[in-house]
Structures are given as C-alpha cells and as structure tokens.
Amino acid sequence: MISVVTGGCGFIGSHIVDKLLEEGHEVRVIDNLSTGRLANLEHQKDNRNLTIFQEDIRNKKNIESIFENVDYIFHMAALADIVPSIQKPEDYYTSNVLGTFNVLECARFHNIKKLVYAASSSCYGIPRVYPTKEDAEIKPQYPYALTKRLGEEAVLHWGQVYGLPVITLRLFNVYGTRSRTSGTYGAVFGVFLAQKLAGKPFTVVGTGEQTRDFTYVTDIADAFYTAAKSDIVNETFNVGSGGTYSINYLCELLGGDIIHIPKRPGEPDCTFADITKIEQTLGWKAKVTLEEGVKRILDNIDYWREAPIWTPENIGEATKDWFKYLGK
Ligand code: UDP
C-alpha cells in the first residue's frame, strides 16, 4: 500500500505517518516545512518506507509525480490559526483552497482507494445545538474556518462529480504530543505548556467555564486510518472525544496558577461533537481520556521549550486584529 500524507511533518500529519508505517504502508510525505518540523519524524529517519518531499501544495507541477501509483491520500497540509488568517487571507486561500484543489487534481488521474480530508469543526461557528451533528448550520467566523470549509466543499464536489472516493473528517480541538510551537498565538495546549515550563500563570480566557471537545491526536490518526480503509465514500464525519471539558478543569490537570484575559469575539462557549455517525458507520470511538492525554503530554513537556511564552500583554498585542475585525 502506498500513501501520500500532505502536511506529514505537522502535528496531526506526523501521527498519521506513524500509524501508516506501523501498518506497513510505503509513505510519501509532502510538506513545505512552513509550520511542520522534520523533528516530528526524526524517530522514523531510518525507516526505508518513508520519503519526505519538501514541496508546497500550491505548486501543482512540483507535486504531481509524487502521486504515481498511490492508494491512499491523507490531505492534512494547511495553514492554521485565527489571527494570521484575518491578517493574511490570501495565504490561507492559496494554501487551504487552491492547495486542496491541486491535491484533488493530482488524485483524480490515479486509481486511488480513498482520499481523507482534515476538515475543521470551526465550520459550525457558534453552534445552536450541543452535541453538534454533521448537518448543523455551516457558519464560518473567520478566514481560517472559511478556507477549511471551502476545501471541504471542493473535496466533496470532486467526489460527486468525478467519482473520487473521499471522506472528510471534522476535527474537534485536537491535542497531543507535537502540537505546534510556531510563533503565532494559537491552540491552547501550546500556550499553556510553554507557560507552565516558564513558571508563568495560565492565561485563561473569560471565566474559564467554556468547554472544548479535546480529542487526543492518536485517536485522530486512528480515525483517519479507519476512514481510509472503510468502503464508505462521499461522507462527512465529526471526530470528537465524546465529552467536553472546561478550561478551568484543564488548568487543574496541568497544574499551575491562573490569570484571566478578556473573552474573544466569535468564540463558542462550547464545542462538543455528536459522534453517533462515525461510531455507527465506521465503528470508530476515541480511546484516550483527557486525563490520560494530559499525562502523556506532561511526560513530553520538553518539546515545548522552544515555544513562545505568552503573557496577557503580548496576547493583547497579538489578538488586536481579532477584536478589531470580529468584535464589530
Ligand atoms: N484559551 C484560553 N487561554 C488561551 C488560549 C485559549 O483560555 O491563552 C481557551 C479558549 O477560550 C478556548 C479554548 O482555550 O475556550 C481552546 O482554544 P483554542 O484556541 O485552542 O481552540 P478554539 O477556541 O478554536 O476551539
């Protein structure tokens, strides 16, 4: 079996690569290393079944040949984070929409078994119903959410029109080892872990009573693998943990002092996936509890030593455009 993993040097992508290599696949990674890190696959460097191509999915000509004889495609490459997506929408459009278009066009001319797309639960915006089902209203709140949604629509459209066997997985608050440490202010785990290492207080947004459906990354990798292997095509599934947990509880598990920062516009008070569809159709269910996942992270906390340390002051500066554009 031959698999292509776009974004395979990234946080979630590298865990999918691990899973595929474990299952005996030949794996070709496409990553431009803009936010992905070779260090994330360092432990696989002697594995002869792994090849890493440092290419950008925005350049179709440069990636076409990598798809020769491919069986499975895992399309993970994308730009993440809210604020930079507001500041540089064109970068997000070209990476997340045009990049997806290029991958679909590369896939179309090969007899593939499945393409699985990493879609985002941010497509639901501020949901009206919890747990949220796949047929809930689509309401992206910022360019990152919009571009991931447009990519998802393109994937499903290639399924509909060209018969490409596709599945899109809407991921809910993925956390785990190798979560991004890049310069931008982003997902809460990276922020809190670097603060813990520096002995600084956790910057809790609002009351900290808001909850998130934190889903452990190896469970996500299993969901991708299960979706690839199944006979199901042209479907969308939520991928969540089955629960939703407050930020205050997360702080308790991580252990440390707290400081409060203002609530941000456009943020839901809760994310919580209804996972009935994936459980019943694909037989997938998350295995790692939040308590166990946090423990695994704390055992590997040194990874975040290079991550930027966020304080209420530099967060205020970094999120100015968030309040400016979404706070109207
Ligand atoms: N959060 C927080 N402090 C931070 C960053 C995030 O309390 O410095 C909270 C945020 O309010 C949200 C949760 O952590 O409830 C997850 O935030 P993240 O940006 O990781 O994901 P998203 O809000 O997009 O679900």
Short mmCIF file of C-alpha atoms and ligand atoms in Angstrom, two decimals:
data_model
loop_
_atom_site.label_atom_id
_atom_site.label_comp_id
_atom_site.label_asym_id
_atom_site.label_seq_id
_atom_site.Cartn_x
_atom_site.Cartn_y
_atom_site.Cartn_z
CA MET A 1 0.00 0.00 0.00
CA ILE A 2 1.25 3.44 -0.90
CA SER A 3 0.03 6.51 0.99
CA VAL A 4 0.65 10.21 0.43
CA VAL A 5 0.37 12.42 3.52
CA THR A 6 0.33 16.15 2.77
CA GLY A 7 1.43 18.07 5.84
CA GLY A 8 3.03 14.88 7.14
CA CYS A 9 5.65 16.76 9.15
CA GLY A 10 2.97 18.61 11.08
CA PHE A 11 1.30 17.88 14.37
CA ILE A 12 -1.54 15.59 13.25
CA GLY A 13 0.10 14.54 9.96
CA SER A 14 3.16 13.10 11.69
CA HIS A 15 0.96 10.90 13.89
CA ILE A 16 -0.84 9.63 10.78
CA VAL A 17 2.56 8.84 9.23
CA ASP A 18 3.47 6.83 12.35
CA LYS A 19 0.22 4.89 12.11
CA LEU A 20 0.67 4.13 8.39
CA LEU A 21 4.28 3.00 8.81
CA GLU A 22 3.19 0.77 11.68
CA GLU A 23 0.61 -0.76 9.31
CA GLY A 24 3.33 -1.44 6.73
CA HIS A 25 2.49 1.28 4.21
CA GLU A 26 5.03 2.98 1.98
CA VAL A 27 4.56 6.64 2.94
CA ARG A 28 5.33 9.75 0.90
CA VAL A 29 5.15 12.99 2.84
CA ILE A 30 4.64 16.33 1.12
CA ASP A 31 5.42 19.26 3.42
CA ASN A 32 6.78 22.74 2.76
CA LEU A 33 8.04 22.86 6.37
CA SER A 34 6.47 26.29 6.92
CA THR A 35 4.95 25.09 10.19
CA GLY A 36 5.74 21.36 10.01
CA ARG A 37 9.04 20.19 11.51
CA LEU A 38 11.40 17.44 10.38
CA ALA A 39 11.92 16.79 14.09
CA ASN A 40 8.37 15.42 14.22
CA LEU A 41 9.50 12.45 12.10
CA GLU A 42 13.09 12.27 13.32
CA HIS A 43 12.33 8.93 15.05
CA GLN A 44 11.41 7.48 11.60
CA LYS A 45 14.52 8.69 9.77
CA ASP A 46 15.92 5.20 9.22
CA ASN A 47 12.59 3.82 8.04
CA ARG A 48 13.05 2.90 4.37
CA ASN A 49 9.27 3.07 3.82
CA LEU A 50 9.24 6.83 4.43
CA THR A 51 10.18 9.54 1.92
CA ILE A 52 9.78 13.24 2.66
CA PHE A 53 9.35 15.66 -0.25
CA GLN A 54 9.86 19.28 0.72
CA GLU A 55 7.31 20.78 -1.64
CA ASP A 56 4.44 23.23 -1.45
CA ILE A 57 0.96 22.04 -2.44
CA ARG A 58 0.41 25.43 -4.07
CA ASN A 59 2.75 24.30 -6.90
CA LYS A 60 0.86 21.53 -8.69
CA LYS A 61 3.67 20.86 -11.18
CA ASN A 62 6.10 20.11 -8.35
CA ILE A 63 3.88 17.59 -6.58
CA GLU A 64 2.15 15.72 -9.44
CA SER A 65 4.70 12.93 -9.78
CA ILE A 66 4.54 12.13 -6.04
CA PHE A 67 1.03 10.72 -6.60
CA GLU A 68 2.11 7.97 -9.05
CA ASN A 69 0.62 4.60 -8.00
CA VAL A 70 -0.81 6.00 -4.78
CA ASP A 71 -3.55 4.07 -2.92
CA TYR A 72 -4.48 6.45 -0.10
CA ILE A 73 -4.19 10.21 0.29
CA PHE A 74 -4.38 11.98 3.64
CA HIS A 75 -4.72 15.69 2.98
CA MET A 76 -3.58 17.43 6.14
CA ALA A 77 -1.47 20.30 4.76
CA ALA A 78 -2.99 23.67 5.62
CA LEU A 79 -2.33 26.93 7.41
CA ALA A 80 -3.95 27.07 10.85
CA ASP A 81 -4.77 29.75 13.48
CA ILE A 82 -7.28 32.56 13.57
CA VAL A 83 -5.38 35.86 13.77
CA PRO A 84 -2.94 35.30 10.89
CA SER A 85 -5.88 34.17 8.77
CA ILE A 86 -7.52 37.55 9.37
CA GLN A 87 -4.28 39.37 8.58
CA LYS A 88 -3.25 37.32 5.53
CA PRO A 89 -6.37 35.85 3.94
CA GLU A 90 -4.62 35.33 0.60
CA ASP A 91 -2.05 32.97 2.14
CA TYR A 92 -4.90 31.00 3.69
CA TYR A 93 -6.88 30.95 0.47
CA THR A 94 -3.96 29.74 -1.63
CA SER A 95 -2.78 27.09 0.87
CA ASN A 96 -6.12 25.78 2.06
CA VAL A 97 -8.32 26.16 -1.02
CA LEU A 98 -6.03 26.25 -4.07
CA GLY A 99 -3.72 23.73 -2.37
CA THR A 100 -6.66 21.38 -1.84
CA PHE A 101 -7.74 21.88 -5.46
CA ASN A 102 -4.23 20.89 -6.57
CA VAL A 103 -4.22 17.75 -4.43
CA LEU A 104 -7.66 16.77 -5.78
CA GLU A 105 -6.49 17.26 -9.34
CA CYS A 106 -3.38 15.16 -8.66
CA ALA A 107 -5.61 12.46 -7.13
CA ARG A 108 -8.15 12.50 -9.96
CA PHE A 109 -5.85 10.90 -12.54
CA HIS A 110 -4.89 7.96 -10.35
CA ASN A 111 -6.92 4.97 -9.36
CA ILE A 112 -6.95 5.78 -5.64
CA LYS A 113 -8.77 3.86 -2.93
CA LYS A 114 -9.55 6.86 -0.74
CA LEU A 115 -8.73 10.50 -0.06
CA VAL A 116 -9.37 11.63 3.52
CA TYR A 117 -9.51 15.38 4.18
CA ALA A 118 -8.83 17.08 7.51
CA ALA A 119 -11.85 19.34 7.84
CA SER A 120 -12.45 21.64 10.80
CA SER A 121 -15.24 21.81 13.36
CA SER A 122 -14.78 25.60 13.12
CA CYS A 123 -17.20 25.39 10.15
CA TYR A 124 -20.04 25.30 12.72
CA GLY A 125 -19.12 28.74 14.09
CA ILE A 126 -21.14 29.24 17.26
CA PRO A 127 -23.44 26.20 17.16
CA ARG A 128 -27.03 26.38 18.32
CA VAL A 129 -27.25 22.72 19.41
CA TYR A 130 -24.89 20.55 21.52
CA PRO A 131 -23.68 17.97 20.89
CA THR A 132 -23.43 19.23 17.31
CA LYS A 133 -24.34 16.96 14.42
CA GLU A 134 -22.84 16.96 10.92
CA ASP A 135 -25.98 18.53 9.43
CA ALA A 136 -25.83 21.60 11.70
CA GLU A 137 -25.72 25.01 10.04
CA ILE A 138 -22.38 26.00 8.49
CA LYS A 139 -21.26 29.43 9.72
CA PRO A 140 -17.50 30.09 9.45
CA GLN A 141 -16.49 33.05 11.64
CA TYR A 142 -13.04 33.91 10.23
CA PRO A 143 -10.92 33.20 7.13
CA TYR A 144 -9.25 30.08 8.54
CA ALA A 145 -12.67 28.47 9.13
CA LEU A 146 -13.91 29.64 5.74
CA THR A 147 -10.92 28.32 3.79
CA LYS A 148 -11.04 24.93 5.53
CA ARG A 149 -14.74 24.77 4.72
CA LEU A 150 -14.16 25.71 1.07
CA GLY A 151 -11.53 22.97 0.89
CA GLU A 152 -14.03 20.51 2.33
CA GLU A 153 -16.65 21.53 -0.22
CA ALA A 154 -14.14 21.04 -3.02
CA VAL A 155 -13.27 17.56 -1.75
CA LEU A 156 -16.94 16.53 -1.60
CA HIS A 157 -17.51 18.08 -5.03
CA TRP A 158 -14.71 16.01 -6.56
CA GLY A 159 -16.42 13.00 -5.01
CA GLN A 160 -19.75 13.98 -6.51
CA VAL A 161 -18.61 14.99 -9.99
CA TYR A 162 -15.53 12.87 -10.68
CA GLY A 163 -16.36 9.87 -8.50
CA LEU A 164 -13.23 10.35 -6.40
CA PRO A 165 -13.66 8.20 -3.25
CA VAL A 166 -13.46 10.81 -0.50
CA ILE A 167 -14.24 11.27 3.18
CA THR A 168 -13.99 14.49 5.19
CA LEU A 169 -13.38 14.39 8.92
CA ARG A 170 -14.34 17.43 11.00
CA LEU A 171 -11.82 17.52 13.81
CA PHE A 172 -12.65 18.93 17.24
CA ASN A 173 -9.85 20.53 19.34
CA VAL A 174 -7.05 18.08 18.68
CA TYR A 175 -4.29 18.00 21.29
CA GLY A 176 -1.30 15.81 22.00
CA THR A 177 2.44 15.44 21.58
CA ARG A 178 4.00 17.52 18.74
CA SER A 179 1.23 20.12 18.77
CA ARG A 180 2.56 23.23 17.08
CA THR A 181 5.03 25.53 18.78
CA SER A 182 5.31 28.09 15.96
CA GLY A 183 5.44 31.83 16.57
CA THR A 184 1.75 32.62 16.19
CA TYR A 185 -0.66 32.72 19.12
CA GLY A 186 -2.68 29.56 18.67
CA ALA A 187 -4.20 26.48 20.22
CA VAL A 188 -4.50 26.48 23.99
CA PHE A 189 -2.26 23.49 24.79
CA GLY A 190 0.88 25.01 23.25
CA VAL A 191 0.18 28.28 25.05
CA PHE A 192 -0.35 26.67 28.45
CA LEU A 193 2.56 24.20 28.21
CA ALA A 194 5.09 26.92 27.41
CA GLN A 195 3.64 28.99 30.29
CA LYS A 196 4.00 26.03 32.63
CA LEU A 197 7.63 25.49 31.66
CA ALA A 198 8.37 29.19 32.21
CA GLY A 199 6.61 29.21 35.59
CA LYS A 200 4.09 31.77 34.30
CA PRO A 201 0.34 31.69 35.00
CA PHE A 202 -2.07 30.14 32.52
CA THR A 203 -3.85 32.90 30.58
CA VAL A 204 -7.46 31.77 30.96
CA VAL A 205 -9.90 33.39 28.55
CA GLY A 206 -13.03 34.78 30.24
CA THR A 207 -14.29 32.73 33.18
CA GLY A 208 -12.62 29.51 32.01
CA GLU A 209 -16.02 27.84 32.28
CA GLN A 210 -16.18 27.48 28.48
CA THR A 211 -15.69 23.89 27.36
CA ARG A 212 -13.94 22.18 24.48
CA ASP A 213 -14.17 18.70 22.97
CA PHE A 214 -10.47 17.88 23.42
CA THR A 215 -9.58 14.88 21.26
CA TYR A 216 -6.25 13.10 21.54
CA VAL A 217 -4.09 13.02 18.43
CA THR A 218 -3.52 9.25 18.22
CA ASP A 219 -7.29 8.76 18.29
CA ILE A 220 -7.49 11.20 15.39
CA ALA A 221 -4.83 9.24 13.48
CA ASP A 222 -6.88 6.06 14.05
CA ALA A 223 -9.99 7.82 12.73
CA PHE A 224 -8.15 8.75 9.52
CA TYR A 225 -6.88 5.22 9.08
CA THR A 226 -10.33 3.73 9.73
CA ALA A 227 -11.95 6.16 7.28
CA ALA A 228 -9.37 5.29 4.61
CA LYS A 229 -9.88 1.54 4.96
CA SER A 230 -13.69 1.61 5.03
CA ASP A 231 -15.94 1.14 2.00
CA ILE A 232 -17.80 4.36 2.81
CA VAL A 233 -17.32 7.24 0.36
CA ASN A 234 -18.53 10.84 -0.05
CA GLU A 235 -19.40 11.27 3.60
CA THR A 236 -18.55 13.77 6.34
CA PHE A 237 -17.96 12.73 9.94
CA ASN A 238 -17.38 14.59 13.17
CA VAL A 239 -14.36 13.33 15.09
CA GLY A 240 -14.55 14.14 18.79
CA SER A 241 -13.78 12.64 22.16
CA GLY A 242 -17.36 12.03 23.28
CA GLY A 243 -17.11 14.68 26.01
CA THR A 244 -16.49 18.39 26.57
CA TYR A 245 -14.21 19.82 29.27
CA SER A 246 -13.78 23.27 30.79
CA ILE A 247 -10.58 25.29 30.55
CA ASN A 248 -10.58 25.50 34.34
CA TYR A 249 -10.52 21.70 34.52
CA LEU A 250 -7.68 21.63 32.00
CA CYS A 251 -5.71 24.06 34.21
CA GLU A 252 -6.36 21.80 37.18
CA LEU A 253 -4.97 18.79 35.28
CA LEU A 254 -1.92 20.74 34.06
CA GLY A 255 -1.34 22.30 37.49
CA GLY A 256 -0.40 25.96 37.86
CA ASP A 257 -1.58 29.49 38.61
CA ILE A 258 -4.22 31.26 36.56
CA ILE A 259 -4.61 34.79 35.22
CA HIS A 260 -7.71 35.91 33.32
CA ILE A 261 -7.75 37.61 29.92
CA PRO A 262 -10.75 39.02 28.02
CA LYS A 263 -13.17 36.78 26.16
CA ARG A 264 -12.70 36.98 22.39
CA PRO A 265 -15.45 37.69 19.84
CA GLY A 266 -16.70 34.83 17.67
CA GLU A 267 -15.60 32.13 20.15
CA PRO A 268 -18.16 29.48 21.08
CA ASP A 269 -18.73 28.78 24.78
CA CYS A 270 -18.71 25.10 23.96
CA THR A 271 -17.52 22.71 21.28
CA PHE A 272 -18.98 19.26 21.53
CA ALA A 273 -19.21 16.78 18.67
CA ASP A 274 -22.12 14.45 18.20
CA ILE A 275 -20.15 11.34 17.24
CA THR A 276 -23.08 9.00 16.66
CA LYS A 277 -22.50 8.93 12.90
CA ILE A 278 -18.82 7.91 12.98
CA GLU A 279 -19.47 5.38 15.75
CA GLN A 280 -22.32 3.74 13.90
CA THR A 281 -20.94 3.96 10.35
CA LEU A 282 -17.20 3.46 10.81
CA GLY A 283 -17.14 1.83 14.22
CA TRP A 284 -14.63 4.41 15.48
CA LYS A 285 -14.56 5.74 19.03
CA ALA A 286 -11.95 7.76 20.94
CA LYS A 287 -9.92 5.73 23.43
CA VAL A 288 -7.70 8.25 25.23
CA THR A 289 -9.31 10.15 28.10
CA LEU A 290 -8.39 13.78 28.76
CA GLU A 291 -6.68 12.77 31.99
CA GLU A 292 -4.54 10.17 30.16
CA GLY A 293 -3.82 12.53 27.23
CA VAL A 294 -2.67 15.32 29.53
CA LYS A 295 -0.43 12.86 31.34
CA ARG A 296 1.19 11.79 28.06
CA ILE A 297 1.78 15.43 27.16
CA LEU A 298 3.29 16.29 30.53
CA ASP A 299 5.67 13.34 30.11
CA ASN A 300 6.88 15.03 26.90
CA ILE A 301 6.69 18.65 28.01
CA ASP A 302 10.29 19.43 26.97
CA TYR A 303 9.08 19.57 23.36
CA TRP A 304 7.52 22.98 24.12
CA ARG A 305 10.75 24.55 25.44
CA GLU A 306 11.18 26.39 22.13
CA ALA A 307 7.58 27.62 22.06
CA PRO A 308 6.93 31.33 22.60
CA ILE A 309 5.83 32.36 26.08
CA TRP A 310 2.55 34.24 26.07
CA THR A 311 1.56 36.81 28.67
CA PRO A 312 -1.61 38.93 28.94
CA GLU A 313 0.39 41.82 27.40
CA ASN A 314 1.73 40.07 24.29
CA ILE A 315 -1.58 38.23 23.83
CA GLY A 316 -3.34 41.62 23.87
CA GLU A 317 -0.98 42.80 21.13
CA ALA A 318 -1.24 39.56 19.10
CA THR A 319 -5.04 39.48 19.17
CA LYS A 320 -5.68 43.16 18.32
CA ASP A 321 -6.95 42.31 14.85
CA TRP A 322 -9.19 39.59 16.30
CA PHE A 323 -11.06 42.19 18.39
CA LYS A 324 -10.89 44.77 15.59
CA TYR A 325 -12.45 42.63 12.86
CA LEU A 326 -14.61 40.10 14.71
CA GLY A 327 -15.73 42.35 17.57
CA LYS A 328 -17.93 44.60 15.45
N1 UDP B 1 -7.93 29.57 25.76
C1 UDP B 1 -7.54 30.13 26.97
N2 UDP B 1 -6.35 30.78 27.02
C2 UDP B 1 -5.53 30.93 25.94
C3 UDP B 1 -5.93 30.34 24.70
C4 UDP B 1 -7.13 29.68 24.67
O1 UDP B 1 -8.25 30.04 27.97
O2 UDP B 1 -4.47 31.57 26.08
C5 UDP B 1 -9.23 28.85 25.69
C6 UDP B 1 -10.18 29.44 24.65
O3 UDP B 1 -11.01 30.43 25.22
C7 UDP B 1 -10.98 28.22 24.24
C8 UDP B 1 -10.04 27.04 24.47
O4 UDP B 1 -8.98 27.52 25.28
O5 UDP B 1 -12.09 28.06 25.07
C9 UDP B 1 -9.48 26.46 23.20
O6 UDP B 1 -8.89 27.49 22.45
P1 UDP B 1 -8.16 27.17 21.09
O7 UDP B 1 -7.72 28.47 20.51
O8 UDP B 1 -7.16 26.10 21.32
O9 UDP B 1 -9.32 26.49 20.23
P2 UDP B 1 -10.74 27.04 19.72
O10 UDP B 1 -11.14 28.22 20.58
O11 UDP B 1 -10.55 27.40 18.30
O12 UDP B 1 -11.68 25.91 19.94
#
